[in-house]
Amino acid sequence: MNSPNSAENVTICSAKGCRSDAVWVLAWNNPKLHTPDRRKTWLACEEHREHLSQFLGVRGFLKDVVALQEWEASAGGR
């Protein structure tokens, strides 16, 4: 997951070249590399949520899509 910018505490979308604020967390794992309980994360803005979800979903990697506020409220994720 992108780290918050310390100067502005902003999280940005993980889509290549996008500098928009993230509002979604896409939790995923690659079963060939990660244990089943491991979750990697990408951040997504509204515009790129579907594209990034499809990219991960086609590969069987996508596990969950959660609103960033909800993810942060659950103690920084799982």
PDB file of N, CA and C in Angstrom:
ATOM      1  N   MET A   1       0.858  -1.170   0.000  1.00  0.00           N
ATOM      2  CA  MET A   1       0.000   0.000   0.000  1.00  0.00           C
ATOM      3  C   MET A   1       0.897   1.223   0.000  1.00  0.00           C
ATOM      4  N   ASN A   2       0.495   2.244  -0.720  1.00  0.00           N
ATOM      5  CA  ASN A   2       1.261   3.482  -0.701  1.00  0.00           C
ATOM      6  C   ASN A   2       1.236   4.050   0.706  1.00  0.00           C
ATOM      7  N   SER A   3       2.358   4.561   1.142  1.00  0.00           N
ATOM      8  CA  SER A   3       2.426   5.188   2.455  1.00  0.00           C
ATOM      9  C   SER A   3       1.857   6.592   2.378  1.00  0.00           C
ATOM     10  N   PRO A   4       1.199   7.006   3.442  1.00  0.00           N
ATOM     11  CA  PRO A   4       0.707   8.382   3.454  1.00  0.00           C
ATOM     12  C   PRO A   4       1.859   9.363   3.305  1.00  0.00           C
ATOM     13  N   ASN A   5       1.634  10.415   2.579  1.00  0.00           N
ATOM     14  CA  ASN A   5       2.618  11.481   2.420  1.00  0.00           C
ATOM     15  C   ASN A   5       2.719  12.191   3.760  1.00  0.00           C
ATOM     16  N   SER A   6       3.877  12.168   4.378  1.00  0.00           N
ATOM     17  CA  SER A   6       4.019  12.728   5.721  1.00  0.00           C
ATOM     18  C   SER A   6       3.701  14.216   5.781  1.00  0.00           C
ATOM     19  N   ALA A   7       3.951  14.938   4.710  1.00  0.00           N
ATOM     20  CA  ALA A   7       3.692  16.374   4.719  1.00  0.00           C
ATOM     21  C   ALA A   7       2.193  16.683   4.678  1.00  0.00           C
ATOM     22  N   GLU A   8       1.456  15.885   3.937  1.00  0.00           N
ATOM     23  CA  GLU A   8       0.032  16.170   3.770  1.00  0.00           C
ATOM     24  C   GLU A   8      -0.863  15.052   4.274  1.00  0.00           C
ATOM     25  N   ASN A   9      -0.287  13.896   4.662  1.00  0.00           N
ATOM     26  CA  ASN A   9      -1.050  12.742   5.089  1.00  0.00           C
ATOM     27  C   ASN A   9      -2.100  12.337   4.043  1.00  0.00           C
ATOM     28  N   VAL A  10      -1.663  12.237   2.796  1.00  0.00           N
ATOM     29  CA  VAL A  10      -2.536  11.902   1.676  1.00  0.00           C
ATOM     30  C   VAL A  10      -2.156  10.529   1.144  1.00  0.00           C
ATOM     31  N   THR A  11      -3.140   9.715   0.846  1.00  0.00           N
ATOM     32  CA  THR A  11      -2.886   8.438   0.193  1.00  0.00           C
ATOM     33  C   THR A  11      -3.292   8.587  -1.266  1.00  0.00           C
ATOM     34  N   ILE A  12      -2.460   8.063  -2.154  1.00  0.00           N
ATOM     35  CA  ILE A  12      -2.738   8.231  -3.575  1.00  0.00           C
ATOM     36  C   ILE A  12      -2.992   6.888  -4.246  1.00  0.00           C
ATOM     37  N   CYS A  13      -3.713   6.941  -5.329  1.00  0.00           N
ATOM     38  CA  CYS A  13      -4.088   5.780  -6.115  1.00  0.00           C
ATOM     39  C   CYS A  13      -2.852   5.043  -6.618  1.00  0.00           C
ATOM     40  N   SER A  14      -2.925   3.721  -6.656  1.00  0.00           N
ATOM     41  CA  SER A  14      -1.820   2.877  -7.119  1.00  0.00           C
ATOM     42  C   SER A  14      -1.761   2.736  -8.640  1.00  0.00           C
ATOM     43  N   ALA A  15      -2.776   3.242  -9.353  1.00  0.00           N
ATOM     44  CA  ALA A  15      -2.773   3.138 -10.815  1.00  0.00           C
ATOM     45  C   ALA A  15      -1.604   3.942 -11.383  1.00  0.00           C
ATOM     46  N   LYS A  16      -0.946   3.376 -12.378  1.00  0.00           N
ATOM     47  CA  LYS A  16       0.226   4.014 -12.980  1.00  0.00           C
ATOM     48  C   LYS A  16      -0.098   5.434 -13.440  1.00  0.00           C
ATOM     49  N   GLY A  17       0.676   6.389 -12.949  1.00  0.00           N
ATOM     50  CA  GLY A  17       0.536   7.779 -13.360  1.00  0.00           C
ATOM     51  C   GLY A  17      -0.574   8.558 -12.675  1.00  0.00           C
ATOM     52  N   CYS A  18      -1.391   7.890 -11.885  1.00  0.00           N
ATOM     53  CA  CYS A  18      -2.503   8.579 -11.210  1.00  0.00           C
ATOM     54  C   CYS A  18      -1.997   9.236  -9.932  1.00  0.00           C
ATOM     55  N   ARG A  19      -2.406  10.452  -9.700  1.00  0.00           N
ATOM     56  CA  ARG A  19      -2.021  11.173  -8.491  1.00  0.00           C
ATOM     57  C   ARG A  19      -3.258  11.538  -7.662  1.00  0.00           C
ATOM     58  N   SER A  20      -4.392  10.921  -7.963  1.00  0.00           N
ATOM     59  CA  SER A  20      -5.642  11.211  -7.243  1.00  0.00           C
ATOM     60  C   SER A  20      -5.639  10.583  -5.854  1.00  0.00           C
ATOM     61  N   ASP A  21      -6.411  11.177  -4.969  1.00  0.00           N
ATOM     62  CA  ASP A  21      -6.576  10.622  -3.624  1.00  0.00           C
ATOM     63  C   ASP A  21      -7.249   9.257  -3.715  1.00  0.00           C
ATOM     64  N   ALA A  22      -6.759   8.314  -2.956  1.00  0.00           N
ATOM     65  CA  ALA A  22      -7.354   6.982  -2.897  1.00  0.00           C
ATOM     66  C   ALA A  22      -8.557   6.995  -1.972  1.00  0.00           C
ATOM     67  N   VAL A  23      -9.567   6.219  -2.332  1.00  0.00           N
ATOM     68  CA  VAL A  23     -10.744   6.061  -1.478  1.00  0.00           C
ATOM     69  C   VAL A  23     -11.082   4.585  -1.266  1.00  0.00           C
ATOM     70  N   TRP A  24     -10.357   3.690  -1.943  1.00  0.00           N
ATOM     71  CA  TRP A  24     -10.589   2.246  -1.850  1.00  0.00           C
ATOM     72  C   TRP A  24      -9.294   1.514  -1.562  1.00  0.00           C
ATOM     73  N   VAL A  25      -9.388   0.414  -0.845  1.00  0.00           N
ATOM     74  CA  VAL A  25      -8.273  -0.500  -0.623  1.00  0.00           C
ATOM     75  C   VAL A  25      -8.633  -1.819  -1.301  1.00  0.00           C
ATOM     76  N   LEU A  26      -7.758  -2.297  -2.164  1.00  0.00           N
ATOM     77  CA  LEU A  26      -7.933  -3.586  -2.821  1.00  0.00           C
ATOM     78  C   LEU A  26      -6.959  -4.550  -2.161  1.00  0.00           C
ATOM     79  N   ALA A  27      -7.496  -5.506  -1.416  1.00  0.00           N
ATOM     80  CA  ALA A  27      -6.665  -6.490  -0.723  1.00  0.00           C
ATOM     81  C   ALA A  27      -6.511  -7.702  -1.631  1.00  0.00           C
ATOM     82  N   TRP A  28      -5.276  -8.176  -1.776  1.00  0.00           N
ATOM     83  CA  TRP A  28      -5.020  -9.281  -2.696  1.00  0.00           C
ATOM     84  C   TRP A  28      -3.870 -10.130  -2.203  1.00  0.00           C
ATOM     85  N   ASN A  29      -3.716 -11.288  -2.825  1.00  0.00           N
ATOM     86  CA  ASN A  29      -2.511 -12.087  -2.636  1.00  0.00           C
ATOM     87  C   ASN A  29      -2.315 -12.993  -3.836  1.00  0.00           C
ATOM     88  N   ASN A  30      -1.068 -13.313  -4.083  1.00  0.00           N
ATOM     89  CA  ASN A  30      -0.693 -14.230  -5.148  1.00  0.00           C
ATOM     90  C   ASN A  30      -0.446 -15.578  -4.481  1.00  0.00           C
ATOM     91  N   PRO A  31      -1.334 -16.557  -4.695  1.00  0.00           N
ATOM     92  CA  PRO A  31      -1.198 -17.836  -3.987  1.00  0.00           C
ATOM     93  C   PRO A  31       0.097 -18.585  -4.299  1.00  0.00           C
ATOM     94  N   LYS A  32       0.760 -18.244  -5.385  1.00  0.00           N
ATOM     95  CA  LYS A  32       2.037 -18.888  -5.700  1.00  0.00           C
ATOM     96  C   LYS A  32       3.179 -18.311  -4.863  1.00  0.00           C
ATOM     97  N   LEU A  33       2.975 -17.111  -4.328  1.00  0.00           N
ATOM     98  CA  LEU A  33       4.027 -16.439  -3.565  1.00  0.00           C
ATOM     99  C   LEU A  33       3.709 -16.225  -2.094  1.00  0.00           C
ATOM    100  N   HIS A  34       2.419 -16.089  -1.767  1.00  0.00           N
ATOM    101  CA  HIS A  34       2.021 -15.691  -0.416  1.00  0.00           C
ATOM    102  C   HIS A  34       1.217 -16.788   0.283  1.00  0.00           C
ATOM    103  N   THR A  35       1.334 -16.823   1.596  1.00  0.00           N
ATOM    104  CA  THR A  35       0.486 -17.728   2.377  1.00  0.00           C
ATOM    105  C   THR A  35      -0.963 -17.266   2.237  1.00  0.00           C
ATOM    106  N   PRO A  36      -1.939 -18.172   2.415  1.00  0.00           N
ATOM    107  CA  PRO A  36      -3.349 -17.818   2.201  1.00  0.00           C
ATOM    108  C   PRO A  36      -3.857 -16.630   3.031  1.00  0.00           C
ATOM    109  N   ASP A  37      -3.295 -16.423   4.226  1.00  0.00           N
ATOM    110  CA  ASP A  37      -3.761 -15.326   5.078  1.00  0.00           C
ATOM    111  C   ASP A  37      -3.063 -13.996   4.797  1.00  0.00           C
ATOM    112  N   ARG A  38      -2.018 -14.005   3.989  1.00  0.00           N
ATOM    113  CA  ARG A  38      -1.281 -12.769   3.670  1.00  0.00           C
ATOM    114  C   ARG A  38      -2.113 -11.874   2.767  1.00  0.00           C
ATOM    115  N   ARG A  39      -2.134 -10.575   3.034  1.00  0.00           N
ATOM    116  CA  ARG A  39      -2.838  -9.614   2.186  1.00  0.00           C
ATOM    117  C   ARG A  39      -1.909  -8.478   1.806  1.00  0.00           C
ATOM    118  N   LYS A  40      -1.707  -8.316   0.521  1.00  0.00           N
ATOM    119  CA  LYS A  40      -1.022  -7.157  -0.035  1.00  0.00           C
ATOM    120  C   LYS A  40      -2.132  -6.163  -0.347  1.00  0.00           C
ATOM    121  N   THR A  41      -1.803  -4.896  -0.488  1.00  0.00           N
ATOM    122  CA  THR A  41      -2.847  -3.911  -0.772  1.00  0.00           C
ATOM    123  C   THR A  41      -2.433  -2.946  -1.868  1.00  0.00           C
ATOM    124  N   TRP A  42      -3.407  -2.580  -2.650  1.00  0.00           N
ATOM    125  CA  TRP A  42      -3.302  -1.476  -3.594  1.00  0.00           C
ATOM    126  C   TRP A  42      -4.367  -0.480  -3.194  1.00  0.00           C
ATOM    127  N   LEU A  43      -4.105   0.785  -3.462  1.00  0.00           N
ATOM    128  CA  LEU A  43      -5.082   1.838  -3.225  1.00  0.00           C
ATOM    129  C   LEU A  43      -5.677   2.259  -4.563  1.00  0.00           C
ATOM    130  N   ALA A  44      -6.925   2.681  -4.547  1.00  0.00           N
ATOM    131  CA  ALA A  44      -7.570   3.089  -5.791  1.00  0.00           C
ATOM    132  C   ALA A  44      -8.454   4.313  -5.564  1.00  0.00           C
ATOM    133  N   CYS A  45      -8.447   5.189  -6.559  1.00  0.00           N
ATOM    134  CA  CYS A  45      -9.393   6.299  -6.589  1.00  0.00           C
ATOM    135  C   CYS A  45     -10.687   5.753  -7.209  1.00  0.00           C
ATOM    136  N   GLU A  46     -11.736   6.557  -7.213  1.00  0.00           N
ATOM    137  CA  GLU A  46     -13.006   6.117  -7.816  1.00  0.00           C
ATOM    138  C   GLU A  46     -12.814   5.706  -9.271  1.00  0.00           C
ATOM    139  N   GLU A  47     -12.054   6.491 -10.018  1.00  0.00           N
ATOM    140  CA  GLU A  47     -11.877   6.243 -11.452  1.00  0.00           C
ATOM    141  C   GLU A  47     -11.180   4.916 -11.753  1.00  0.00           C
ATOM    142  N   HIS A  48     -10.228   4.508 -10.918  1.00  0.00           N
ATOM    143  CA  HIS A  48      -9.437   3.318 -11.206  1.00  0.00           C
ATOM    144  C   HIS A  48      -9.831   2.075 -10.412  1.00  0.00           C
ATOM    145  N   ARG A  49     -10.817   2.184  -9.553  1.00  0.00           N
ATOM    146  CA  ARG A  49     -11.226   1.036  -8.725  1.00  0.00           C
ATOM    147  C   ARG A  49     -11.576  -0.177  -9.591  1.00  0.00           C
ATOM    148  N   GLU A  50     -12.414   0.010 -10.564  1.00  0.00           N
ATOM    149  CA  GLU A  50     -12.870  -1.109 -11.393  1.00  0.00           C
ATOM    150  C   GLU A  50     -11.720  -1.702 -12.206  1.00  0.00           C
ATOM    151  N   HIS A  51     -10.910  -0.856 -12.813  1.00  0.00           N
ATOM    152  CA  HIS A  51      -9.780  -1.329 -13.623  1.00  0.00           C
ATOM    153  C   HIS A  51      -8.800  -2.158 -12.796  1.00  0.00           C
ATOM    154  N   LEU A  52      -8.400  -1.640 -11.643  1.00  0.00           N
ATOM    155  CA  LEU A  52      -7.460  -2.366 -10.793  1.00  0.00           C
ATOM    156  C   LEU A  52      -8.082  -3.653 -10.250  1.00  0.00           C
ATOM    157  N   SER A  53      -9.373  -3.609  -9.913  1.00  0.00           N
ATOM    158  CA  SER A  53     -10.076  -4.802  -9.435  1.00  0.00           C
ATOM    159  C   SER A  53     -10.106  -5.879 -10.509  1.00  0.00           C
ATOM    160  N   GLN A  54     -10.389  -5.474 -11.750  1.00  0.00           N
ATOM    161  CA  GLN A  54     -10.418  -6.438 -12.856  1.00  0.00           C
ATOM    162  C   GLN A  54      -9.033  -7.035 -13.094  1.00  0.00           C
ATOM    163  N   PHE A  55      -8.009  -6.207 -13.052  1.00  0.00           N
ATOM    164  CA  PHE A  55      -6.639  -6.667 -13.251  1.00  0.00           C
ATOM    165  C   PHE A  55      -6.294  -7.777 -12.246  1.00  0.00           C
ATOM    166  N   LEU A  56      -6.594  -7.538 -10.982  1.00  0.00           N
ATOM    167  CA  LEU A  56      -6.313  -8.528  -9.947  1.00  0.00           C
ATOM    168  C   LEU A  56      -7.268  -9.718 -10.022  1.00  0.00           C
ATOM    169  N   GLY A  57      -8.535  -9.439 -10.332  1.00  0.00           N
ATOM    170  CA  GLY A  57      -9.554 -10.483 -10.387  1.00  0.00           C
ATOM    171  C   GLY A  57      -9.306 -11.510 -11.473  1.00  0.00           C
ATOM    172  N   VAL A  58      -8.899 -11.072 -12.644  1.00  0.00           N
ATOM    173  CA  VAL A  58      -8.623 -11.968 -13.766  1.00  0.00           C
ATOM    174  C   VAL A  58      -7.533 -12.969 -13.391  1.00  0.00           C
ATOM    175  N   ARG A  59      -6.617 -12.559 -12.567  1.00  0.00           N
ATOM    176  CA  ARG A  59      -5.507 -13.410 -12.150  1.00  0.00           C
ATOM    177  C   ARG A  59      -5.846 -14.259 -10.921  1.00  0.00           C
ATOM    178  N   GLY A  60      -7.037 -14.037 -10.363  1.00  0.00           N
ATOM    179  CA  GLY A  60      -7.445 -14.768  -9.165  1.00  0.00           C
ATOM    180  C   GLY A  60      -6.792 -14.262  -7.892  1.00  0.00           C
ATOM    181  N   PHE A  61      -6.283 -13.037  -7.934  1.00  0.00           N
ATOM    182  CA  PHE A  61      -5.567 -12.474  -6.783  1.00  0.00           C
ATOM    183  C   PHE A  61      -6.466 -11.655  -5.852  1.00  0.00           C
ATOM    184  N   LEU A  62      -7.528 -11.043  -6.361  1.00  0.00           N
ATOM    185  CA  LEU A  62      -8.349 -10.117  -5.568  1.00  0.00           C
ATOM    186  C   LEU A  62      -9.106 -10.862  -4.479  1.00  0.00           C
ATOM    187  N   LYS A  63      -8.971 -10.392  -3.254  1.00  0.00           N
ATOM    188  CA  LYS A  63      -9.642 -10.996  -2.106  1.00  0.00           C
ATOM    189  C   LYS A  63     -10.739 -10.116  -1.532  1.00  0.00           C
ATOM    190  N   ASP A  64     -10.546  -8.786  -1.579  1.00  0.00           N
ATOM    191  CA  ASP A  64     -11.525  -7.892  -0.948  1.00  0.00           C
ATOM    192  C   ASP A  64     -11.326  -6.468  -1.458  1.00  0.00           C
ATOM    193  N   VAL A  65     -12.422  -5.722  -1.517  1.00  0.00           N
ATOM    194  CA  VAL A  65     -12.381  -4.293  -1.836  1.00  0.00           C
ATOM    195  C   VAL A  65     -13.126  -3.589  -0.706  1.00  0.00           C
ATOM    196  N   VAL A  66     -12.427  -2.684  -0.041  1.00  0.00           N
ATOM    197  CA  VAL A  66     -12.969  -2.024   1.144  1.00  0.00           C
ATOM    198  C   VAL A  66     -12.723  -0.523   1.037  1.00  0.00           C
ATOM    199  N   ALA A  67     -13.694   0.262   1.492  1.00  0.00           N
ATOM    200  CA  ALA A  67     -13.502   1.712   1.535  1.00  0.00           C
ATOM    201  C   ALA A  67     -12.305   2.024   2.438  1.00  0.00           C
ATOM    202  N   LEU A  68     -11.469   2.960   2.018  1.00  0.00           N
ATOM    203  CA  LEU A  68     -10.258   3.316   2.763  1.00  0.00           C
ATOM    204  C   LEU A  68     -10.588   3.685   4.207  1.00  0.00           C
ATOM    205  N   GLN A  69     -11.637   4.464   4.421  1.00  0.00           N
ATOM    206  CA  GLN A  69     -12.019   4.857   5.787  1.00  0.00           C
ATOM    207  C   GLN A  69     -12.328   3.634   6.640  1.00  0.00           C
ATOM    208  N   GLU A  70     -13.031   2.679   6.050  1.00  0.00           N
ATOM    209  CA  GLU A  70     -13.373   1.448   6.761  1.00  0.00           C
ATOM    210  C   GLU A  70     -12.110   0.638   7.101  1.00  0.00           C
ATOM    211  N   TRP A  71     -11.198   0.541   6.126  1.00  0.00           N
ATOM    212  CA  TRP A  71      -9.933  -0.182   6.312  1.00  0.00           C
ATOM    213  C   TRP A  71      -9.126   0.442   7.455  1.00  0.00           C
ATOM    214  N   GLU A  72      -9.012   1.759   7.445  1.00  0.00           N
ATOM    215  CA  GLU A  72      -8.254   2.456   8.482  1.00  0.00           C
ATOM    216  C   GLU A  72      -8.928   2.318   9.842  1.00  0.00           C
ATOM    217  N   ALA A  73     -10.254   2.309   9.864  1.00  0.00           N
ATOM    218  CA  ALA A  73     -10.993   2.176  11.122  1.00  0.00           C
ATOM    219  C   ALA A  73     -10.797   0.797  11.745  1.00  0.00           C
ATOM    220  N   SER A  74     -10.479  -0.193  10.921  1.00  0.00           N
ATOM    221  CA  SER A  74     -10.268  -1.552  11.449  1.00  0.00           C
ATOM    222  C   SER A  74      -8.799  -1.754  11.805  1.00  0.00           C
ATOM    223  N   ALA A  75      -8.190  -0.748  12.387  1.00  0.00           N
ATOM    224  CA  ALA A  75      -6.792  -0.789  12.859  1.00  0.00           C
ATOM    225  C   ALA A  75      -5.793  -1.010  11.733  1.00  0.00           C
ATOM    226  N   GLY A  76      -5.979  -0.298  10.631  1.00  0.00           N
ATOM    227  CA  GLY A  76      -5.012  -0.377   9.534  1.00  0.00           C
ATOM    228  C   GLY A  76      -5.131  -1.611   8.692  1.00  0.00           C
ATOM    229  N   GLY A  77      -6.261  -2.255   8.710  1.00  0.00           N
ATOM    230  CA  GLY A  77      -6.441  -3.460   7.898  1.00  0.00           C
ATOM    231  C   GLY A  77      -6.356  -4.704   8.751  1.00  0.00           C
ATOM    232  N   ARG A  78      -6.312  -5.818   8.068  1.00  0.00           N
ATOM    233  CA  ARG A  78      -6.372  -7.109   8.758  1.00  0.00           C
ATOM    234  C   ARG A  78      -5.017  -7.652   9.047  1.00  0.00           C
TER     235      ARG A  78
END
